[in-house]
Amino acid sequence: MISRRVGRENYVQLESNDAVVSRLAKQDKVPWYSKPNLRHLYFVMAPTCLAVQMTSGFDASMVNGLQAVSSWLEYYHHPRSALLGLMIAIYSLGSVAAAPFVSSIVDKMGRRYPILLGGVISIVGGILQGSALNSVMFVIARFILGFASVFCVVAASSLIGELSHPKERAVISSLFNTTYDIGAVAAAAVTLGTFAMTSNWGWRIPSFLQVVPSILQVSFIWFLPESPRWLVAKGRRDEAYAILVKYHAEGDENSEFVKAEYSQIEETLEAELMLSVSQVNQKEELSTPGMRKRVIIVSFLALFTQWSGAGLILPFLSPILDSIGIHDNRTKNIINLAKYCWSLVNGTFIALIVPRYSRRSIFLACTISLFIVFTAWTVASAEYSFTHNKVSAQVVLVLIFLYSPAYNLAFNALTFTYLIELFPFHLRARGIALYQWWSSGAAFFNVFVNPIGIDLAGWRWYIIYCVWNAFQVVFVYFMFPETSGRTLEELTFLFEDEQEVLRHGGVETLREHVETETYGTMKDGPRKTARPGEQG
């Protein structure tokens, strides 16, 4: 928090609110499910925000499973190499196309309506995909689905971080990616059930069912409140305060926790505004050392989530299984379903546990584990290619399943938690959109190139991933900061130093704001003249 970097005497109010929010959140021993309003909030958040990743998980698993569905292969004339890569990767290209401007829409419209917009577009894309008459129509439909996904992911992940109670925020945001596996399991189960169908419904049914998560979003979004931070930023302070009172204090307007939380949000947004007011365009904003660090970290984090091997296993399990002597389509679909079920189980368990530990330690454990697993996988694949030893094939299969918990340890459980914590409010949507741009671009490259690499190089293609996984360990060790154990407002100025704040007039302006606008420290009680709804 800025108060720790720029003179304590000027920031007693700011630091007091930080301390009060953190202290009261830790002292609150009542579980969320025993709080009716908060319980309702999380139940509505599940189909609207958490379910967003179900669409992407369903998509990845579906295109994986369809490669073992005879009716799909025959209808599209057994696509291979570049054509297969394009049909799968076009989803990511749609995301790349939407990412540059989605943050502006999310910041202008709020967090709720972009989720609605993305859900509607996804429904259109899913209907087109299931109705596809040829490969061109199939590709266009998947482009639309990828385009829509960015709106939902950026808005939903931001809303989760900004609306959740501070006590559960890290866990809820860690569960965000876990729903990817729910969608993946559903798609794997559906393709297993339809793969033997001789008609085109064997692949059209899974394609149509991809709209189900979006229907849930569109149906329940009306019952979800807007982000209090966005409302404060737009001057709608009464609404923001009312939301915090209802869901974070169970309707208690005199809650000391909510008073401190609201004051903390208001003060931090004011401080952010002062730091960004002279940065009139994106180029100037990125010229600050703090923002350059954020951009570098988020860009490489996006690449890590795609190039650590997930982009190889998820969409191309079928050819990988072919390479170790497993050719039966039913067996492939069973393995696909089992893999996603295992990922859902360990991913959910990990997401509930890892937020308790330091972010850096978990990211290091994740990257080291991925390097070990992928190196062993490469060695076993090479052994099988030379000897056709069944033991080597079984080792590869085991390592495919071990890859899941190694990846989920951080890249599934902590990615969006970390993104939410790295970026201040006024740049959060832009930061997550930047992550989506890099991630989708890397996925497009990965998915388009992987089938070519597998065809040409076989197991030798995996060596590239081994080298990259080694690089990830080094990058995380030297570049990733620690963010755990602090509120979003305390993390706002994670990279900004005293001189940068002073250069933008931070001390005097913020001190004046604290003295005239906020409603006092918790020790002295609220200043009645400044509480929302009581001005003037």
XYZ file of C-alpha atoms in Angstrom:
536
model
C 0.000 0.000 0.000
C 1.190 3.500 -0.765
C 1.159 4.473 2.900
C 4.089 2.166 3.569
C 6.214 3.852 0.926
C 5.514 7.550 1.367
C 5.729 8.826 4.893
C 3.620 7.356 7.638
C 2.749 10.724 9.145
C 0.741 11.677 6.040
C -1.054 8.353 5.738
C -2.339 7.356 9.145
C -5.842 7.087 7.665
C -4.795 4.952 4.703
C -2.712 2.551 6.748
C -5.371 2.350 9.433
C -7.943 1.146 6.913
C -5.492 -1.430 5.522
C -4.824 -2.720 8.999
C -8.482 -2.810 9.973
C -9.576 -4.704 6.839
C -6.798 -7.270 7.191
C -7.295 -7.688 10.930
C -11.078 -8.062 10.825
C -10.957 -10.426 7.845
C -8.589 -12.703 9.768
C -10.696 -12.462 12.920
C -13.895 -13.408 11.096
C -14.327 -17.098 11.924
C -17.875 -17.449 10.544
C -17.736 -19.571 7.348
C -19.244 -18.130 4.168
C -21.953 -20.795 4.006
C -23.307 -19.612 7.358
C -23.845 -16.092 5.974
C -27.092 -16.035 3.913
C -26.252 -13.031 1.727
C -22.678 -14.058 1.029
C -23.803 -17.622 0.383
C -26.331 -16.316 -2.168
C -23.621 -14.208 -3.802
C -21.283 -17.155 -4.277
C -24.070 -19.413 -5.533
C -24.957 -16.848 -8.211
C -21.294 -16.260 -8.961
C -20.848 -19.960 -9.786
C -22.923 -20.091 -13.018
C -22.139 -16.515 -14.072
C -18.431 -16.074 -13.334
C -16.872 -19.413 -12.428
C -18.720 -21.215 -15.252
C -17.039 -18.962 -17.826
C -14.070 -21.302 -18.093
C -16.380 -24.265 -18.620
C -16.821 -23.101 -22.215
C -13.085 -23.175 -22.900
C -12.693 -26.508 -21.129
C -15.590 -28.001 -23.070
C -14.072 -26.721 -26.306
C -10.573 -28.114 -25.713
C -11.893 -31.499 -24.629
C -14.450 -31.645 -27.420
C -11.980 -31.025 -30.260
C -9.691 -33.553 -28.618
C -12.472 -36.127 -28.457
C -13.779 -35.403 -31.960
C -10.450 -36.545 -33.386
C -11.490 -40.030 -32.258
C -15.098 -39.710 -33.536
C -15.390 -41.458 -36.893
C -18.352 -39.394 -38.131
C -16.438 -36.133 -37.600
C -13.304 -37.473 -39.265
C -15.260 -38.716 -42.275
C -17.362 -35.550 -42.605
C -14.243 -33.361 -42.698
C -12.186 -35.835 -44.751
C -9.763 -36.847 -41.997
C -8.029 -33.486 -41.445
C -4.333 -33.719 -40.599
C -1.332 -31.503 -40.003
C -1.944 -27.834 -40.949
C -5.703 -28.182 -41.592
C -6.269 -29.957 -38.268
C -4.189 -27.334 -36.509
C -6.221 -24.529 -38.094
C -9.574 -26.087 -37.195
C -8.497 -26.304 -33.558
C -6.381 -23.139 -33.263
C -8.915 -20.769 -34.828
C -10.634 -20.581 -31.415
C -7.475 -18.958 -30.044
C -7.223 -16.624 -33.045
C -10.704 -15.341 -32.233
C -9.500 -14.544 -28.727
C -6.466 -12.717 -30.112
C -8.767 -10.565 -32.269
C -10.943 -9.526 -29.310
C -8.246 -8.952 -26.680
C -6.964 -5.502 -27.810
C -10.249 -3.678 -27.206
C -12.124 -5.827 -24.687
C -10.610 -4.060 -21.659
C -12.051 -0.703 -22.786
C -15.507 -2.255 -23.034
C -15.182 -3.903 -19.623
C -14.061 -0.640 -18.008
C -16.828 1.346 -19.711
C -19.766 -1.056 -19.390
C -18.826 -2.539 -16.028
C -18.107 -6.189 -15.256
C -21.601 -7.677 -15.626
C -22.702 -6.644 -19.104
C -19.585 -7.864 -20.934
C -20.281 -11.313 -19.432
C -23.799 -11.089 -20.879
C -22.453 -9.894 -24.241
C -19.874 -12.667 -24.404
C -22.487 -15.254 -23.445
C -24.856 -14.194 -26.225
C -22.086 -14.251 -28.830
C -20.984 -17.690 -27.583
C -24.505 -19.052 -28.026
C -24.509 -17.823 -31.634
C -21.102 -19.421 -32.231
C -22.143 -22.734 -30.677
C -25.282 -22.936 -32.841
C -23.241 -22.220 -35.980
C -20.671 -24.837 -34.983
C -23.285 -27.544 -34.494
C -24.962 -26.584 -37.764
C -21.731 -26.402 -39.792
C -22.116 -27.647 -43.370
C -18.417 -27.585 -44.227
C -14.995 -26.904 -42.736
C -15.194 -23.168 -43.519
C -18.402 -22.769 -41.513
C -16.916 -24.863 -38.702
C -13.825 -22.648 -38.593
C -15.871 -19.414 -38.616
C -18.054 -20.695 -35.765
C -15.012 -21.537 -33.686
C -13.534 -18.087 -34.369
C -16.748 -16.538 -32.997
C -16.589 -18.760 -29.904
C -12.997 -17.726 -29.227
C -13.847 -14.058 -29.819
C -16.662 -14.207 -27.255
C -14.621 -16.039 -24.636
C -12.323 -13.063 -23.966
C -15.231 -10.803 -22.941
C -16.380 -13.393 -20.430
C -12.940 -14.255 -19.029
C -11.719 -10.660 -18.560
C -14.970 -9.422 -17.019
C -15.675 -12.495 -14.870
C -12.172 -12.820 -13.417
C -12.136 -9.101 -12.566
C -15.575 -9.315 -10.954
C -14.588 -12.337 -8.857
C -11.617 -10.465 -7.410
C -13.511 -7.223 -6.848
C -16.764 -8.637 -5.466
C -15.630 -11.553 -3.300
C -15.136 -11.089 0.425
C -11.416 -10.494 1.150
C -11.319 -13.631 3.289
C -12.349 -15.906 0.403
C -11.070 -13.910 -2.574
C -7.912 -15.946 -3.157
C -9.742 -19.276 -2.979
C -12.637 -18.174 -5.210
C -10.288 -16.778 -7.849
C -8.201 -19.956 -7.640
C -11.331 -21.992 -8.383
C -11.934 -19.924 -11.539
C -9.748 -22.134 -13.732
C -10.978 -25.320 -12.062
C -14.314 -25.047 -13.864
C -12.339 -25.525 -17.075
C -12.063 -29.186 -16.051
C -15.796 -29.418 -15.375
C -16.464 -28.415 -18.974
C -13.708 -30.727 -20.156
C -15.138 -33.719 -18.275
C -18.606 -33.007 -19.671
C -17.288 -32.837 -23.239
C -15.170 -35.971 -22.834
C -18.190 -37.857 -21.468
C -20.399 -36.650 -24.321
C -17.897 -37.563 -27.058
C -17.405 -40.966 -25.410
C -21.156 -41.475 -25.604
C -21.484 -40.316 -29.210
C -18.259 -41.543 -30.821
C -19.859 -44.776 -32.037
C -22.815 -43.019 -33.695
C -22.619 -43.459 -37.454
C -24.625 -40.322 -38.260
C -23.328 -36.746 -38.119
C -25.079 -36.314 -34.764
C -22.031 -38.064 -33.322
C -20.183 -34.735 -33.593
C -23.063 -32.258 -33.878
C -24.445 -33.087 -30.421
C -21.199 -32.169 -28.602
C -20.891 -29.043 -30.768
C -24.373 -27.839 -29.835
C -23.886 -28.621 -26.148
C -21.014 -26.142 -25.969
C -23.624 -23.386 -25.538
C -24.821 -24.718 -22.142
C -22.350 -22.718 -19.967
C -23.220 -19.555 -21.903
C -26.942 -20.141 -21.366
C -26.228 -20.347 -17.625
C -24.347 -17.035 -17.738
C -27.082 -15.241 -19.667
C -29.784 -16.640 -17.358
C -28.192 -15.826 -13.983
C -26.225 -12.625 -14.691
C -29.285 -10.540 -13.782
C -29.022 -11.703 -10.160
C -25.355 -10.741 -9.740
C -24.373 -7.311 -8.375
C -21.852 -5.051 -10.075
C -18.280 -4.564 -8.860
C -18.227 -2.074 -5.949
C -14.854 -0.810 -7.136
C -16.209 -0.067 -10.599
C -19.216 1.718 -9.083
C -16.960 3.878 -6.902
C -14.805 4.696 -9.917
C -17.939 5.847 -11.785
C -19.133 8.010 -8.884
C -21.965 5.651 -7.884
C -20.819 5.440 -4.294
C -24.184 4.811 -2.652
C -24.671 1.666 -4.751
C -21.148 0.446 -4.008
C -21.552 0.935 -0.270
C -24.935 -0.805 -0.293
C -23.445 -3.855 -2.062
C -20.609 -4.091 0.452
C -23.051 -3.780 3.359
C -25.372 -6.466 1.981
C -22.809 -9.092 1.045
C -19.764 -8.386 3.224
C -21.614 -7.392 6.419
C -24.929 -9.255 6.021
C -26.861 -5.973 5.979
C -25.154 -4.306 8.944
C -24.729 -0.654 7.878
C -22.632 0.067 10.967
C -20.135 -2.702 10.253
C -16.626 -1.556 11.100
C -15.267 -3.915 8.436
C -17.353 -2.451 5.615
C -16.585 1.123 6.636
C -12.868 0.388 6.487
C -13.187 -1.621 3.255
C -15.169 1.100 1.509
C -12.773 3.800 2.687
C -9.814 1.695 1.556
C -11.333 1.223 -1.915
C -12.174 4.897 -2.285
C -8.744 6.097 -1.187
C -6.857 3.632 -3.347
C -8.837 4.522 -6.477
C -8.077 8.182 -5.812
C -4.391 7.403 -5.458
C -4.442 5.362 -8.672
C -6.060 8.269 -10.466
C -3.316 10.614 -9.327
C -0.617 8.281 -10.596
C -2.302 7.881 -13.967
C -3.695 11.382 -14.518
C -0.564 12.644 -16.309
C -0.221 9.423 -18.327
C -2.585 10.414 -21.111
C -2.023 7.423 -23.329
C -1.096 3.783 -23.065
C 2.464 4.357 -24.296
C 3.177 6.833 -21.493
C 1.541 4.578 -18.952
C 3.774 1.679 -19.955
C 6.835 3.920 -19.675
C 6.829 3.629 -15.875
C 9.134 0.973 -14.376
C 6.302 -0.550 -12.348
C 4.061 -1.045 -15.354
C 6.907 -2.454 -17.454
C 7.501 -5.075 -14.763
C 3.827 -5.979 -14.721
C 3.676 -6.280 -18.506
C 6.777 -8.487 -18.642
C 5.505 -10.782 -15.884
C 1.985 -11.152 -17.262
C 3.249 -11.723 -20.813
C 5.570 -14.534 -19.794
C 2.989 -15.995 -17.420
C 0.620 -16.275 -20.392
C 3.311 -17.995 -22.454
C 4.102 -20.367 -19.594
C 0.490 -21.530 -19.305
C 0.490 -22.497 -22.991
C 4.058 -23.521 -23.785
C 4.743 -25.678 -20.731
C 3.059 -28.609 -22.501
C -0.658 -28.027 -21.936
C -1.053 -26.893 -25.538
C 0.379 -30.234 -26.613
C -1.598 -32.579 -24.356
C -5.028 -30.955 -24.373
C -5.845 -30.774 -28.104
C -3.522 -33.497 -29.416
C -3.939 -36.404 -27.039
C -5.094 -38.664 -29.881
C -1.878 -38.438 -31.971
C 0.207 -38.669 -28.778
C -1.536 -41.936 -27.914
C -0.979 -43.113 -31.490
C 2.744 -42.505 -30.990
C 2.826 -45.013 -28.097
C 0.769 -47.690 -29.826
C -2.765 -46.867 -28.608
C -4.975 -46.672 -31.722
C -8.444 -47.815 -30.613
C -10.855 -44.841 -30.640
C -12.905 -46.037 -27.670
C -9.754 -46.497 -25.601
C -8.626 -42.985 -26.558
C -11.930 -41.467 -25.462
C -11.841 -43.389 -22.175
C -8.310 -42.112 -21.489
C -9.424 -38.593 -22.431
C -12.344 -38.757 -19.988
C -10.202 -40.287 -17.225
C -7.538 -37.614 -17.685
C -10.024 -34.769 -17.308
C -11.749 -36.409 -14.330
C -8.367 -36.742 -12.627
C -7.537 -33.135 -13.471
C -10.852 -31.950 -12.014
C -10.263 -33.847 -8.760
C -6.662 -32.781 -8.169
C -7.261 -29.283 -9.573
C -10.118 -28.588 -7.169
C -8.167 -29.938 -4.195
C -5.104 -27.881 -5.140
C -7.164 -24.705 -5.681
C -8.559 -25.001 -2.149
C -5.117 -25.514 -0.603
C -2.483 -23.442 -2.418
C -3.882 -19.939 -1.670
C -2.677 -20.487 1.907
C 0.960 -20.566 0.793
C 3.279 -17.996 -0.754
C 2.763 -17.416 -4.469
C 6.464 -17.593 -5.356
C 6.962 -20.944 -3.625
C 3.998 -22.491 -5.420
C 5.034 -21.156 -8.832
C 8.561 -22.490 -8.317
C 7.266 -25.901 -7.222
C 5.005 -25.960 -10.289
C 7.685 -25.071 -12.845
C 10.238 -27.483 -11.357
C 7.659 -30.301 -11.359
C 6.741 -29.610 -14.988
C 10.391 -29.723 -16.034
C 10.899 -33.087 -14.315
C 7.694 -34.626 -15.687
C 8.231 -33.454 -19.263
C 11.867 -34.510 -19.333
C 10.925 -37.998 -18.126
C 8.103 -38.088 -20.671
C 10.492 -37.235 -23.497
C 12.941 -39.951 -22.434
C 10.176 -42.571 -22.210
C 8.765 -41.555 -25.617
C 12.220 -41.826 -27.174
C 12.680 -45.264 -25.605
C 9.362 -46.458 -27.042
C 10.155 -45.134 -30.533
C 13.362 -47.189 -30.595
C 12.249 -50.377 -28.818
C 8.398 -50.391 -28.893
C 8.632 -51.528 -25.303
C 5.168 -51.630 -23.700
C 6.640 -50.563 -20.371
C 7.846 -47.317 -21.966
C 4.357 -46.709 -23.366
C 2.851 -47.250 -19.926
C 5.366 -44.831 -18.416
C 4.330 -42.166 -20.944
C 0.687 -42.739 -20.043
C 1.449 -42.381 -16.327
C 3.415 -39.180 -16.963
C 0.496 -37.734 -18.937
C -1.590 -38.142 -15.771
C 1.214 -36.793 -13.531
C 1.452 -33.701 -15.717
C -2.004 -32.627 -14.546
C -1.267 -31.982 -10.824
C 2.122 -30.485 -11.716
C 0.417 -27.969 -14.021
C -2.590 -27.348 -11.765
C -0.335 -26.529 -8.824
C 0.123 -22.940 -10.033
C -0.811 -22.412 -13.681
C -4.358 -23.586 -13.047
C -4.891 -22.584 -9.426
C -3.004 -19.292 -9.164
C -2.905 -17.691 -12.619
C -5.972 -15.465 -12.296
C -5.428 -14.972 -8.571
C -1.987 -13.615 -9.408
C -3.261 -11.454 -12.284
C -5.902 -9.860 -10.076
C -3.272 -9.120 -7.436
C -0.640 -7.753 -9.837
C -2.751 -5.022 -11.437
C -4.435 -2.029 -9.753
C -8.130 -1.467 -10.443
C -7.833 0.998 -13.323
C -5.522 -1.394 -15.199
C -6.913 -4.748 -14.070
C -9.135 -5.367 -17.109
C -6.341 -4.237 -19.426
C -3.839 -6.490 -17.669
C -6.077 -9.550 -17.893
C -6.843 -8.731 -21.535
C -3.098 -8.521 -22.190
C -2.721 -11.941 -20.600
C -5.514 -13.276 -22.821
C -3.851 -11.803 -25.930
C -0.507 -13.451 -25.209
C -2.105 -16.689 -24.032
C -4.399 -16.976 -27.054
C -1.629 -16.013 -29.447
C 0.655 -18.626 -27.925
C -2.147 -21.196 -28.059
C -2.810 -20.436 -31.727
C 0.876 -20.813 -32.583
C 1.141 -23.892 -30.398
C -1.920 -25.663 -31.729
C -1.180 -24.786 -35.344
C 2.464 -25.861 -35.159
C 2.204 -28.916 -32.868
C 0.593 -31.320 -35.360
C 3.246 -30.395 -37.913
C 6.026 -30.897 -35.359
C 4.630 -34.227 -34.177
C 4.332 -35.475 -37.757
C 7.856 -34.391 -38.721
C 9.877 -34.916 -35.540
C 7.936 -37.341 -33.335
C 9.295 -37.512 -29.789
C 12.121 -35.076 -30.648
C 9.513 -32.326 -30.763
C 9.149 -32.679 -26.973
C 12.750 -31.508 -26.429
C 11.656 -27.940 -27.181
C 9.216 -28.132 -24.272
C 11.917 -29.471 -21.949
C 14.139 -26.469 -22.695
C 11.255 -24.040 -22.251
C 10.240 -25.611 -18.930
C 13.802 -25.139 -17.659
C 13.639 -21.458 -18.642
C 10.359 -21.078 -16.718
C 12.045 -22.068 -13.468
C 14.731 -19.405 -13.899
C 12.252 -16.677 -14.875
C 9.922 -17.328 -11.940
C 12.822 -17.328 -9.471
C 14.144 -13.933 -10.571
C 10.991 -12.092 -11.689
C 7.881 -13.147 -9.768
C 7.103 -10.960 -6.705
C 5.269 -12.198 -3.626
C 1.633 -11.036 -3.364
C 0.000 -13.319 -0.807
C -1.522 -12.190 2.477
C -2.543 -8.682 1.355
C -5.745 -7.042 0.127
C -6.100 -5.752 -3.429
C -5.754 -2.188 -2.198
C -2.539 -3.012 -0.339
C -1.125 -4.465 -3.567
C -2.050 -1.462 -5.707
C 1.429 0.087 -5.550
C 3.380 -3.161 -5.472
C 6.023 -1.888 -7.913
C 5.744 1.886 -7.458
C 8.301 3.624 -5.256
C 8.171 6.854 -3.298
C 9.727 9.032 -5.995
C 7.165 7.978 -8.576
C 4.285 8.820 -6.251
C 5.795 12.169 -5.348
C 6.405 12.992 -9.017
C 2.656 12.813 -9.622
C 1.745 14.936 -6.609
C 0.676 11.994 -4.525
C 1.391 13.190 -1.004
C -0.445 16.476 -0.759
C -3.368 15.536 -2.971
C -3.954 12.231 -1.246
C -3.588 13.765 2.193
C -6.167 16.380 1.240
C -8.478 13.678 -0.081
C -8.149 11.638 3.096
C -8.884 14.643 5.294
C -11.912 15.903 3.352
C -13.555 12.939 1.669
C -13.180 9.815 3.764
C -15.175 9.188 6.855
C -12.420 8.775 9.367
C -10.421 6.088 11.064
C -12.141 3.206 12.741
C -10.713 4.356 16.048
C -12.525 7.704 15.941
C -15.649 6.443 14.164
C -17.022 7.455 10.769
C -17.397 11.040 9.720
C -21.072 11.321 9.063
C -20.631 14.012 6.421
C -18.794 11.687 4.071
C -20.564 8.363 4.307
C -22.260 7.393 1.029
C -25.783 8.654 0.862
C -25.245 11.272 3.586
C -23.314 13.953 1.681
C -24.698 17.438 1.868
